[in-house]
XYZ file of C-alpha atoms in Angstrom:
722
model
C 0.000 0.000 0.000
C 1.493 3.348 -1.074
C 0.936 6.577 0.740
C -1.237 8.957 -1.231
C 0.288 12.379 -1.886
C -3.065 13.881 -0.954
C -2.563 12.889 2.643
C 0.886 14.413 3.145
C -0.377 17.992 3.726
C -2.892 16.594 6.204
C -0.169 14.731 8.028
C 2.244 17.636 8.295
C -0.259 20.513 8.584
C -2.979 18.768 10.539
C -0.602 17.184 13.008
C -0.849 20.309 15.146
C -4.544 19.682 15.712
C -5.359 16.018 15.456
C -4.859 13.344 18.122
C -2.484 10.462 17.539
C -2.522 6.828 18.359
C -1.015 3.627 19.631
C -2.360 0.107 19.683
C -6.126 0.028 19.422
C -7.993 -0.694 22.671
C -11.717 -1.220 22.837
C -12.497 -0.525 26.492
C -13.892 2.820 27.651
C -11.520 5.187 29.403
C -11.143 4.009 32.981
C -8.713 3.884 35.876
C -5.637 1.739 35.463
C -4.765 -0.754 38.193
C -2.205 0.815 40.569
C 1.305 -0.481 40.080
C 4.639 0.033 41.757
C 6.912 2.840 40.598
C 8.642 1.905 37.349
C 12.405 1.747 36.856
C 13.805 4.603 34.762
C 13.992 2.557 31.529
C 10.287 1.721 31.695
C 9.339 5.317 32.491
C 11.487 6.532 29.590
C 9.643 4.240 27.187
C 6.352 5.758 28.314
C 7.668 9.195 27.332
C 8.244 8.214 23.715
C 10.691 10.362 21.774
C 11.554 12.364 24.915
C 13.975 9.511 25.657
C 15.840 10.368 22.401
C 15.591 14.163 22.647
C 18.774 15.975 23.753
C 19.016 17.087 27.363
C 19.577 20.714 26.304
C 16.124 20.885 24.665
C 14.285 24.052 25.694
C 10.777 23.020 24.740
C 8.927 19.827 23.952
C 5.380 18.734 23.154
C 4.171 15.238 22.366
C 0.851 13.502 21.889
C 0.911 9.754 22.387
C -1.754 7.203 21.545
C -4.315 9.486 19.925
C -5.792 6.785 17.693
C -6.261 4.670 20.785
C -7.981 7.667 22.394
C -10.212 7.986 19.344
C -11.128 4.305 19.596
C -11.843 4.622 23.315
C -14.112 7.615 22.754
C -15.938 5.733 19.975
C -16.583 2.897 22.384
C -18.005 4.988 25.194
C -21.770 4.755 25.497
C -22.232 8.195 23.971
C -19.699 7.416 21.236
C -21.618 4.276 20.231
C -24.931 6.144 20.154
C -23.500 8.931 17.998
C -21.724 6.438 15.721
C -25.003 4.604 15.130
C -26.797 7.880 14.428
C -24.093 8.822 11.906
C -24.412 5.396 10.307
C -28.163 5.872 9.974
C -27.428 9.213 8.302
C -25.126 7.563 5.772
C -21.693 8.040 7.405
C -20.279 4.786 8.769
C -17.241 5.453 10.964
C -16.157 1.808 10.689
C -16.021 2.147 6.903
C -14.065 5.379 7.303
C -11.595 3.615 9.587
C -10.988 0.953 6.938
C -10.491 3.400 4.082
C -7.026 3.492 2.540
C -6.389 7.161 3.248
C -7.490 6.858 6.891
C -5.233 3.842 7.343
C -2.369 5.876 5.919
C -3.189 8.764 8.207
C -3.404 6.401 11.185
C -0.063 4.811 10.326
C 1.738 8.150 10.082
C 0.195 10.170 12.924
C -1.377 7.228 14.692
C 1.118 6.522 17.434
C 3.023 9.612 18.456
C 3.710 13.148 17.278
C 6.320 15.372 18.851
C 7.592 18.933 18.503
C 11.098 19.518 19.831
C 12.540 23.008 20.321
C 16.285 22.985 20.705
C 18.935 25.142 22.301
C 18.476 28.946 21.927
C 14.720 28.675 21.239
C 13.854 30.831 24.250
C 16.300 33.551 23.257
C 15.086 33.541 19.640
C 11.513 33.745 20.892
C 12.523 36.852 22.820
C 13.793 38.503 19.625
C 10.521 37.608 17.922
C 8.630 39.216 20.803
C 10.633 42.414 20.414
C 9.912 42.503 16.672
C 6.234 41.981 17.456
C 6.228 44.912 19.875
C 7.722 47.179 17.209
C 5.098 45.982 14.727
C 2.268 46.521 17.253
C 3.494 50.038 17.946
C 3.465 50.833 14.237
C -0.004 49.343 13.741
C -1.340 51.553 16.535
C 0.185 54.645 14.948
C -0.961 53.567 11.478
C -4.511 53.138 12.767
C -4.613 56.794 13.796
C -3.034 57.851 10.479
C -5.776 55.969 8.624
C -8.565 57.479 10.749
C -7.088 60.926 10.283
C -6.973 60.388 6.504
C -10.626 59.318 6.484
C -11.811 62.419 8.370
C -9.647 64.804 6.370
C -10.720 63.357 3.010
C -7.276 62.032 2.081
C -6.359 58.663 0.606
C -6.008 55.910 3.158
C -2.698 54.029 3.105
C -2.950 50.254 3.231
C -1.236 48.454 6.081
C 0.681 45.669 4.331
C 3.976 43.834 4.834
C 6.016 46.683 3.356
C 4.509 49.184 5.783
C 5.175 46.884 8.730
C 8.764 46.416 7.536
C 9.107 50.190 7.281
C 7.949 50.541 10.861
C 10.546 48.097 12.118
C 13.289 50.080 10.350
C 12.246 53.461 11.696
C 14.911 52.714 14.276
C 17.535 51.122 11.976
C 20.078 50.325 14.685
C 17.546 48.410 16.783
C 16.132 46.611 13.734
C 19.571 45.604 12.430
C 20.552 44.338 15.866
C 17.412 42.182 15.952
C 18.141 40.858 12.473
C 21.757 40.136 13.350
C 20.774 38.106 16.415
C 17.787 36.396 14.826
C 18.188 32.850 13.566
C 15.810 29.974 13.039
C 16.089 27.953 16.271
C 16.383 24.157 16.036
C 12.877 22.740 15.612
C 12.226 19.050 15.010
C 8.796 17.637 14.174
C 8.476 13.881 14.229
C 6.064 11.002 13.761
C 6.360 7.498 15.120
C 5.578 4.998 12.350
C 6.143 1.463 13.583
C 5.092 -0.151 10.297
C 8.400 -0.535 8.425
C 6.929 -0.387 4.924
C 4.817 2.667 5.709
C 7.719 4.371 7.480
C 10.007 3.934 4.480
C 7.370 5.209 2.063
C 6.604 8.253 4.202
C 10.283 9.125 4.615
C 10.915 8.710 0.890
C 7.953 10.920 0.017
C 9.113 13.783 2.239
C 12.693 13.415 1.024
C 11.561 13.301 -2.599
C 9.605 16.534 -2.249
C 12.658 18.266 -0.808
C 14.827 16.954 -3.620
C 12.365 18.400 -6.135
C 12.647 21.809 -4.460
C 16.419 21.585 -4.466
C 16.514 20.522 -8.099
C 15.245 23.891 -9.300
C 18.309 25.758 -10.606
C 16.651 29.148 -10.094
C 15.792 28.489 -6.457
C 18.211 29.921 -3.839
C 18.825 26.480 -2.360
C 21.303 23.641 -2.374
C 20.756 19.970 -1.708
C 21.853 18.315 1.530
C 22.720 14.645 1.823
C 24.914 13.776 4.766
C 25.103 12.001 8.094
C 24.265 14.111 11.119
C 23.956 13.003 14.728
C 24.471 9.450 13.544
C 21.517 9.600 11.135
C 21.398 9.943 7.334
C 19.570 13.154 6.490
C 18.562 14.716 3.200
C 16.923 17.988 2.308
C 17.673 21.533 1.276
C 19.575 24.548 2.525
C 18.080 27.942 1.707
C 21.151 30.093 1.127
C 21.006 33.678 2.312
C 23.704 34.749 -0.116
C 21.951 33.211 -3.097
C 18.635 34.634 -1.949
C 20.074 38.172 -1.860
C 21.651 37.720 -5.284
C 18.312 36.625 -6.747
C 16.608 39.946 -5.904
C 16.433 42.142 -9.034
C 17.159 45.864 -9.066
C 13.527 46.925 -9.334
C 12.607 44.968 -6.213
C 15.671 46.366 -4.462
C 14.431 49.921 -5.074
C 11.077 49.101 -3.472
C 12.864 47.517 -0.535
C 15.073 50.582 -0.125
C 11.966 52.701 0.380
C 10.611 50.245 2.930
C 13.774 50.067 5.046
C 14.757 53.727 4.958
C 17.322 53.894 2.210
C 20.014 52.087 0.278
C 22.497 52.068 3.161
C 20.098 50.166 5.422
C 19.268 47.697 2.649
C 22.942 46.946 2.062
C 23.410 46.278 5.783
C 20.424 43.936 5.671
C 21.837 42.110 2.653
C 25.191 41.762 4.390
C 23.515 40.108 7.372
C 21.246 37.905 5.241
C 24.200 36.569 3.260
C 25.507 35.020 6.473
C 22.240 33.269 7.265
C 20.910 29.980 5.963
C 17.849 27.851 6.656
C 18.283 24.076 6.750
C 15.293 21.790 6.184
C 16.107 18.086 6.311
C 14.373 14.803 6.982
C 15.571 11.473 8.272
C 14.639 8.390 10.267
C 15.608 7.759 13.890
C 14.481 4.314 14.944
C 10.733 4.193 14.342
C 10.502 7.974 14.023
C 10.377 9.955 10.791
C 11.414 13.530 11.485
C 11.632 16.902 9.777
C 14.212 19.344 11.092
C 14.370 23.112 10.572
C 17.187 25.294 11.814
C 19.718 27.968 10.973
C 22.418 25.366 11.447
C 22.452 21.580 11.204
C 24.396 21.558 14.467
C 21.062 21.934 16.245
C 20.006 18.458 15.086
C 20.880 16.326 18.101
C 19.867 13.055 19.694
C 20.652 11.842 23.182
C 23.336 9.141 23.478
C 21.300 7.345 26.170
C 17.880 7.713 27.743
C 19.392 8.878 31.044
C 21.213 11.663 29.193
C 18.070 12.616 27.280
C 15.240 15.018 27.999
C 13.542 12.155 29.851
C 16.424 12.236 32.331
C 16.517 16.049 32.640
C 16.470 17.292 36.274
C 13.382 19.416 35.539
C 11.601 16.256 34.333
C 12.046 14.596 37.731
C 8.466 15.528 38.631
C 7.285 13.335 35.745
C 9.497 10.407 36.697
C 8.546 10.690 40.359
C 4.774 11.208 40.095
C 3.653 9.789 36.756
C 5.973 6.884 36.010
C 3.156 4.383 36.513
C 0.567 6.377 34.505
C -0.707 5.806 30.972
C 0.844 9.024 29.614
C -0.735 10.497 26.476
C 0.326 14.141 26.502
C 3.558 15.845 27.561
C 4.675 19.486 27.481
C 8.035 20.695 28.780
C 9.549 24.171 29.003
C 13.076 24.618 30.335
C 13.344 27.179 33.146
C 15.912 29.594 31.714
C 14.338 29.421 28.248
C 10.871 30.264 29.581
C 12.234 33.226 31.519
C 13.914 34.534 28.367
C 10.864 33.864 26.219
C 8.483 35.775 28.474
C 10.867 38.535 29.478
C 9.321 41.930 28.658
C 6.157 40.187 27.460
C 3.066 42.321 26.792
C -0.360 42.203 25.201
C -1.386 45.671 24.012
C 1.155 48.023 25.595
C 3.092 48.895 22.427
C -0.148 49.176 20.444
C -1.484 51.719 22.954
C 1.744 53.718 22.833
C 1.506 53.714 19.020
C -2.049 55.061 19.151
C -0.958 57.661 21.724
C 1.929 58.914 19.584
C -0.223 58.816 16.459
C -2.690 61.169 18.155
C 0.159 63.452 19.227
C 1.227 63.908 15.592
C -2.159 64.799 14.109
C -4.419 67.812 14.558
C -7.410 66.231 12.813
C -9.078 65.270 16.110
C -8.239 68.480 17.917
C -6.549 68.510 21.308
C -6.242 64.932 22.539
C -3.788 65.221 25.417
C -6.346 63.761 27.822
C -6.781 60.674 25.596
C -3.024 60.361 25.151
C -2.454 60.490 28.902
C -5.043 57.778 29.516
C -3.566 55.501 26.845
C -0.058 55.969 28.192
C -1.267 55.245 31.707
C -3.072 52.088 30.551
C 0.137 50.875 28.875
C 2.049 51.408 32.128
C -0.603 49.509 34.077
C -0.327 46.571 31.685
C 3.420 46.588 32.305
C 2.718 46.534 36.037
C 0.461 43.479 35.595
C 3.167 41.595 33.714
C 5.753 42.497 36.353
C 3.591 40.681 38.889
C 4.079 37.496 36.850
C 7.137 35.381 37.548
C 7.729 32.961 34.690
C 9.504 29.663 35.174
C 10.043 26.318 33.568
C 7.134 23.936 33.552
C 5.890 20.441 32.831
C 2.343 19.348 31.945
C 1.401 15.679 31.787
C -1.843 14.215 30.472
C -2.766 10.608 31.226
C -5.667 8.180 31.427
C -7.002 7.594 34.919
C -10.714 7.594 35.759
C -11.100 9.365 32.449
C -8.456 11.932 31.486
C -6.233 13.975 33.787
C -3.879 16.837 32.998
C -1.418 17.839 35.705
C 0.737 20.976 35.365
C 3.775 21.959 37.396
C 5.313 25.429 37.162
C 5.064 27.886 34.217
C 4.081 30.976 36.279
C 3.230 32.134 39.804
C -0.513 32.580 38.998
C -0.487 36.253 40.065
C -4.233 36.817 39.657
C -4.886 34.581 42.679
C -4.283 34.993 46.410
C -2.536 31.839 47.588
C -1.955 32.892 51.186
C -5.370 31.978 52.624
C -7.496 28.862 52.232
C -10.839 28.944 50.414
C -13.591 29.402 53.015
C -16.401 28.595 50.555
C -15.125 25.136 49.562
C -17.806 23.537 51.762
C -20.384 24.585 49.139
C -19.158 21.695 46.997
C -21.081 19.408 49.389
C -24.477 20.935 48.547
C -26.998 18.568 46.984
C -27.778 18.660 43.250
C -24.971 21.094 42.544
C -24.425 21.657 38.822
C -21.569 24.162 38.857
C -19.230 25.703 41.400
C -16.380 28.130 40.781
C -14.620 29.269 43.951
C -11.520 31.455 44.005
C -9.601 33.932 46.104
C -8.260 36.796 43.991
C -5.154 38.926 44.388
C -6.770 42.329 44.947
C -3.644 44.183 43.858
C -3.730 42.365 40.502
C -7.486 42.762 39.999
C -7.356 46.397 41.113
C -4.618 47.169 38.592
C -6.574 45.341 35.881
C -9.758 47.304 36.623
C -7.778 50.548 36.661
C -6.345 49.676 33.240
C -9.812 48.861 31.859
C -11.135 52.095 33.372
C -8.431 54.105 31.579
C -9.095 52.358 28.275
C -12.843 52.828 28.615
C -12.501 56.532 29.374
C -10.032 57.012 26.507
C -12.419 55.266 24.116
C -15.341 57.384 25.276
C -13.446 60.665 24.953
C -12.239 59.733 21.472
C -15.716 58.711 20.347
C -17.071 61.987 21.710
C -14.608 63.987 19.619
C -15.357 61.987 16.487
C -19.111 62.458 16.987
C -18.619 66.240 16.678
C -16.851 65.874 13.341
C -18.338 65.414 9.886
C -19.362 61.783 10.337
C -22.303 59.639 9.343
C -25.525 60.273 11.278
C -25.726 56.533 11.942
C -22.905 57.085 14.437
C -23.421 60.701 15.451
C -27.076 60.470 16.520
C -26.933 57.237 18.594
C -23.715 58.311 20.298
C -25.116 61.798 20.922
C -28.168 60.233 22.547
C -25.987 57.921 24.641
C -23.699 60.766 25.680
C -26.568 63.019 26.666
C -28.781 60.460 28.390
C -26.683 57.659 29.824
C -22.958 58.443 29.917
C -22.885 60.184 33.327
C -25.108 57.593 34.954
C -23.162 54.640 33.556
C -19.919 56.285 34.634
C -21.363 56.660 38.133
C -22.340 52.987 38.225
C -18.883 51.924 37.073
C -17.284 54.246 39.630
C -19.401 52.696 42.390
C -18.515 49.154 41.348
C -14.797 49.727 40.792
C -14.455 51.982 43.848
C -16.620 51.527 46.934
C -17.883 48.099 45.891
C -14.399 46.710 45.246
C -13.229 48.076 48.605
C -16.303 46.732 50.400
C -16.065 43.086 49.390
C -13.349 40.599 50.237
C -11.021 38.650 48.003
C -12.999 35.398 47.935
C -16.021 34.685 45.774
C -18.015 31.729 44.534
C -20.400 31.291 41.617
C -22.881 28.469 42.266
C -25.600 26.841 40.175
C -27.887 24.056 41.354
C -30.835 22.254 39.746
C -33.492 22.315 42.504
C -35.303 25.537 41.678
C -39.042 25.778 41.087
C -40.604 27.429 38.072
C -42.106 30.942 38.200
C -45.888 30.865 37.929
C -46.147 32.395 34.480
C -49.677 32.461 32.959
C -50.407 30.168 29.999
C -47.431 27.932 30.778
C -48.775 24.355 31.144
C -49.547 23.436 34.743
C -47.363 20.316 34.547
C -44.297 22.460 33.902
C -45.173 24.973 36.651
C -45.848 22.251 39.224
C -43.182 19.671 38.392
C -40.510 21.422 36.337
C -37.138 22.154 37.946
C -35.188 25.299 37.085
C -31.504 26.109 37.639
C -30.831 28.465 40.525
C -27.847 30.803 40.263
C -26.038 32.698 43.004
C -22.838 34.612 43.551
C -21.419 35.029 47.058
C -18.463 37.083 48.229
C -17.187 38.008 51.657
C -17.768 41.485 53.106
C -14.961 43.606 54.551
C -16.619 47.034 54.864
C -20.400 47.303 55.149
C -20.293 51.097 55.189
C -18.674 51.202 51.734
C -21.105 48.543 50.563
C -23.981 50.840 51.538
C -22.293 53.789 49.833
C -21.850 51.851 46.593
C -25.496 50.784 46.618
C -26.692 54.373 47.149
C -24.570 55.558 44.215
C -25.903 52.790 41.980
C -29.524 53.461 43.035
C -29.126 57.189 42.356
C -27.580 56.542 38.913
C -30.278 54.047 37.907
C -33.044 56.409 39.022
C -31.471 59.211 36.976
C -31.113 56.984 33.915
C -34.766 55.887 34.085
C -35.865 59.511 34.402
C -33.751 60.458 31.366
C -35.386 57.722 29.286
C -38.805 59.206 30.056
C -37.650 62.715 29.188
C -36.458 61.503 25.783
C -39.951 60.283 24.890
C -39.497 56.697 25.974
C -41.638 54.847 28.449
C -41.730 56.533 31.837
C -40.303 53.894 34.154
C -40.147 54.921 37.812
C -37.474 53.420 40.052
C -39.101 50.274 41.331
C -39.900 49.945 45.007
C -37.472 47.706 46.819
C -38.933 45.063 49.103
C -36.576 44.544 52.053
C -36.929 41.908 54.736
C -34.781 40.072 57.249
C -34.920 36.272 56.921
C -32.612 33.801 58.682
C -30.107 36.533 59.491
C -29.965 37.754 55.880
C -31.219 41.167 54.822
C -32.873 40.546 51.469
C -33.588 43.271 48.907
C -35.727 42.536 45.880
C -38.209 44.147 43.512
C -41.658 42.555 43.281
C -42.085 40.958 39.868
C -45.401 39.410 38.776
C -45.603 35.600 38.763
C -42.312 35.118 40.653
C -41.767 33.406 44.002
C -39.076 33.434 46.683
C -37.470 30.570 44.794
C -37.580 32.299 41.402
C -36.854 36.021 41.678
C -33.667 38.124 41.422
C -32.498 39.067 44.903
C -29.654 40.729 46.786
C -28.789 39.379 50.216
C -26.503 40.725 52.932
C -25.629 38.618 55.954
C -23.181 39.332 58.750
C -20.197 38.189 56.682
C -21.355 37.726 53.088
C -22.914 39.516 50.148
C -25.155 37.601 47.725
C -26.692 38.146 44.348
C -28.908 35.366 43.027
C -32.046 34.239 41.294
C -33.585 32.653 44.386
C -33.994 33.850 47.976
C -34.418 30.250 49.051
C -31.145 29.239 47.396
C -29.260 32.123 49.026
C -30.602 31.056 52.440
C -29.452 27.489 51.802
C -25.955 28.686 50.833
C -25.687 30.860 53.943
C -26.848 27.954 56.096
C -24.181 25.721 54.566
C -21.461 28.300 55.215
C -22.566 28.797 58.824
C -23.096 25.089 59.466
C -19.596 24.498 60.748
C -18.831 21.622 58.393
C -15.346 21.728 56.931
C -14.823 21.690 53.184
C -11.805 20.436 51.309
C -8.699 22.379 52.267
C -7.854 24.334 49.130
C -6.234 27.580 48.055
C -6.255 29.470 44.750
C -9.107 28.589 42.417
C -11.352 25.532 42.122
C -14.084 24.792 39.563
C -16.409 21.801 39.329
C -18.967 20.987 36.633
C -21.314 18.114 37.497
C -21.894 16.279 34.193
C -23.794 13.409 35.833
C -26.162 15.895 37.457
C -26.706 17.604 34.118
C -27.609 14.246 32.587
C -30.097 13.501 35.389
C -31.592 16.978 35.019
C -32.056 16.568 31.277
C -33.582 13.144 31.883
C -36.091 14.551 34.383
C -37.259 17.152 31.873
C -37.604 14.596 29.080
C -39.636 12.373 31.397
C -41.841 15.338 32.350
C -42.437 16.301 28.712
C -43.133 12.696 27.729
C -45.689 12.074 30.487
C -47.494 15.352 29.808
C -46.993 15.630 26.060
C -50.685 16.125 25.299
C -50.959 19.074 27.684
C -47.591 20.640 26.843
C -47.551 20.171 23.050
C -50.968 21.342 21.940
C -49.859 21.381 18.299
C -50.200 17.801 17.025
C -47.320 18.103 14.536
C -44.916 19.356 17.229
C -46.062 16.591 19.563
C -45.498 13.894 16.933
C -42.017 15.271 16.148
C -41.193 15.131 19.849
C -42.375 11.511 20.070
C -40.446 10.633 16.922
C -37.146 11.956 18.295
C -37.737 10.758 21.858
C -35.973 7.355 21.580
C -32.749 8.944 20.308
C -32.917 11.703 22.941
C -33.294 9.096 25.689
C -30.349 7.103 24.329
C -28.125 10.183 24.275
C -29.088 11.123 27.841
C -28.495 7.594 29.153
C -25.128 7.483 27.395
C -24.168 10.935 28.642
C -24.487 9.739 32.237
C -21.227 7.825 31.804
C -19.480 11.206 32.085
C -19.294 12.138 35.758
C -17.689 15.568 36.215
C -15.038 18.063 35.166
C -12.826 19.677 37.804
C -10.140 22.362 37.463
C -7.897 23.301 40.380
C -5.133 25.944 40.259
C -2.944 26.676 43.292
C 0.613 26.990 44.608
C 2.330 24.026 46.232
C 5.677 24.606 47.939
C 5.866 27.954 46.170
C 5.335 26.488 42.689
C 2.225 26.680 40.530
C 0.121 23.545 40.184
C -2.801 22.940 37.885
C -5.079 19.913 37.818
C -7.729 19.158 35.203
C -9.856 16.005 35.428
C -12.526 14.820 33.009
C -13.945 12.041 35.154
C -15.670 9.095 33.506
C -17.536 6.283 35.218
C -16.278 2.749 34.714
């Protein structure tokens, strides 16, 4: 069987996205029997190519046994139901599995895929980051230039590659230094192909394509065929010198304009002539690999497993904790490389500075110093946020155990969270019929800086929009914004000020978002009685601790005043006159509840605010809030946790869906008065019931982020019943 050329792009391009495979297993995902810790050699074999990767690797990612994972998913209860449905619709997955192209795909990416980043990758990533910051700065400035051109009636310049290149060379010395230091780091992409015939065909196909590229006399490349790191490799070398010589004079003139003159271009050419790009392929054991790098010296393999990445000191956490696991996913980042890679990292800082300086250079929008100051301040605040982040090396391991688990060690210090104090709301996990819980303790310095940054950006955006609205612009923008500015802007600003000021100071650093499935339905007219009497609705609540009740009261008064003003403004503009609704306040079970009477609602189905001695609540049910408060005051201890914990009850969701299907089925005549709709429901009912029964095999999803011994830890678990 020969490998089709059609599948090669899928193999190489799609390998970033698609799972890979080992020997096919037919059992659902379940816990493996506990075994004793494995000797190093056995652990190394579990790590696949990591046992061949050099110890000086700076980054590594591998996916192991994806086809096996695919088979396992197919053989879950839900997988079998969906496969049968697809078969009934004309798509048989078993036939697809047996097709020649799928078999080829399985053979090539079916066992293991890896991405290996060699020495100097972190440093080269840092240079790329710096180039990106320069480009972002230019794009921000160019955005203002384009807007200014639009409002002044001038032609708008396109923002293409040449313009971005021009921006980088506005500071020639910095750009040339980046170019001088930049080099393609060693990157190796590999596929385990245990079938000898298929492996040889795949390797020959990749090698043949490279030979075809190298055989073109006009291409700036030369062929490579040599032994490197004990392996025969073949491929091409893109020659910087030949590439420069292939550029004709007309193109050179255009490039001169882009890089700020002939002198700069000649310096660029001088640097490019020293740089090459090597692309080779070869076979190492059962692995077919493709290597890219500025030098072939970056192509390395470990002499022994103990001297490989698998034996790296920073991989000890894998050997110590996961040696007996069925490992399917591995990510590694070397400590020094990660610190270099993320040094001076940013998101929008340079873009904001570019916009700021673009505004400073144009008079089209009038005086914009206030906007410029806000943008500059926001950029500084983003820098402050990133300075709170300490980057480090990390390891993430995914394995099969009671479903799928992903355990992470390191990477950053998780600065958005407060790790000093335990989570006081963790006991809420023990509430009955819980669907969702997300409990975390935030770092108020981080969140405060973030809100301050968003506040600056929001104000800058508003001020800019206000200026534009006074210019010669389309009425579709001018009129709605004018209405917003006149009617709502001050009131919305007051609400935001109350929330980001007094409110933020009033509440503590811990909060929890909770959803359960025990709520009753509101008594809405014309809704069938069966649904009102027997239907269950989700109940939602948010709880946070209180630190300053006086500021909490102040924030509420500000919000109430702003809302009242906004409602009055709506009436004055010819809209419906909506008075501020009366607030019904009452003390129940030690909680001061505040709510607005709404027709057809009940205490179990009405938006409500609750304030107890220690906690503030916002929810959809007074009854639910009382139950949460009772649980928190009950004295029972929850799991001892810090950081952030989230739980999604999949089994409960399946039971909830099943209860509604049963309710609709038993009362179909009353609920579905339209005979056609009722018959369609009955027709689809068997499949719906099958899907719900199958879904119950999935138990829950949990995510837990915290610090352990000063290092970040993350745990993800998709739990599946046996």
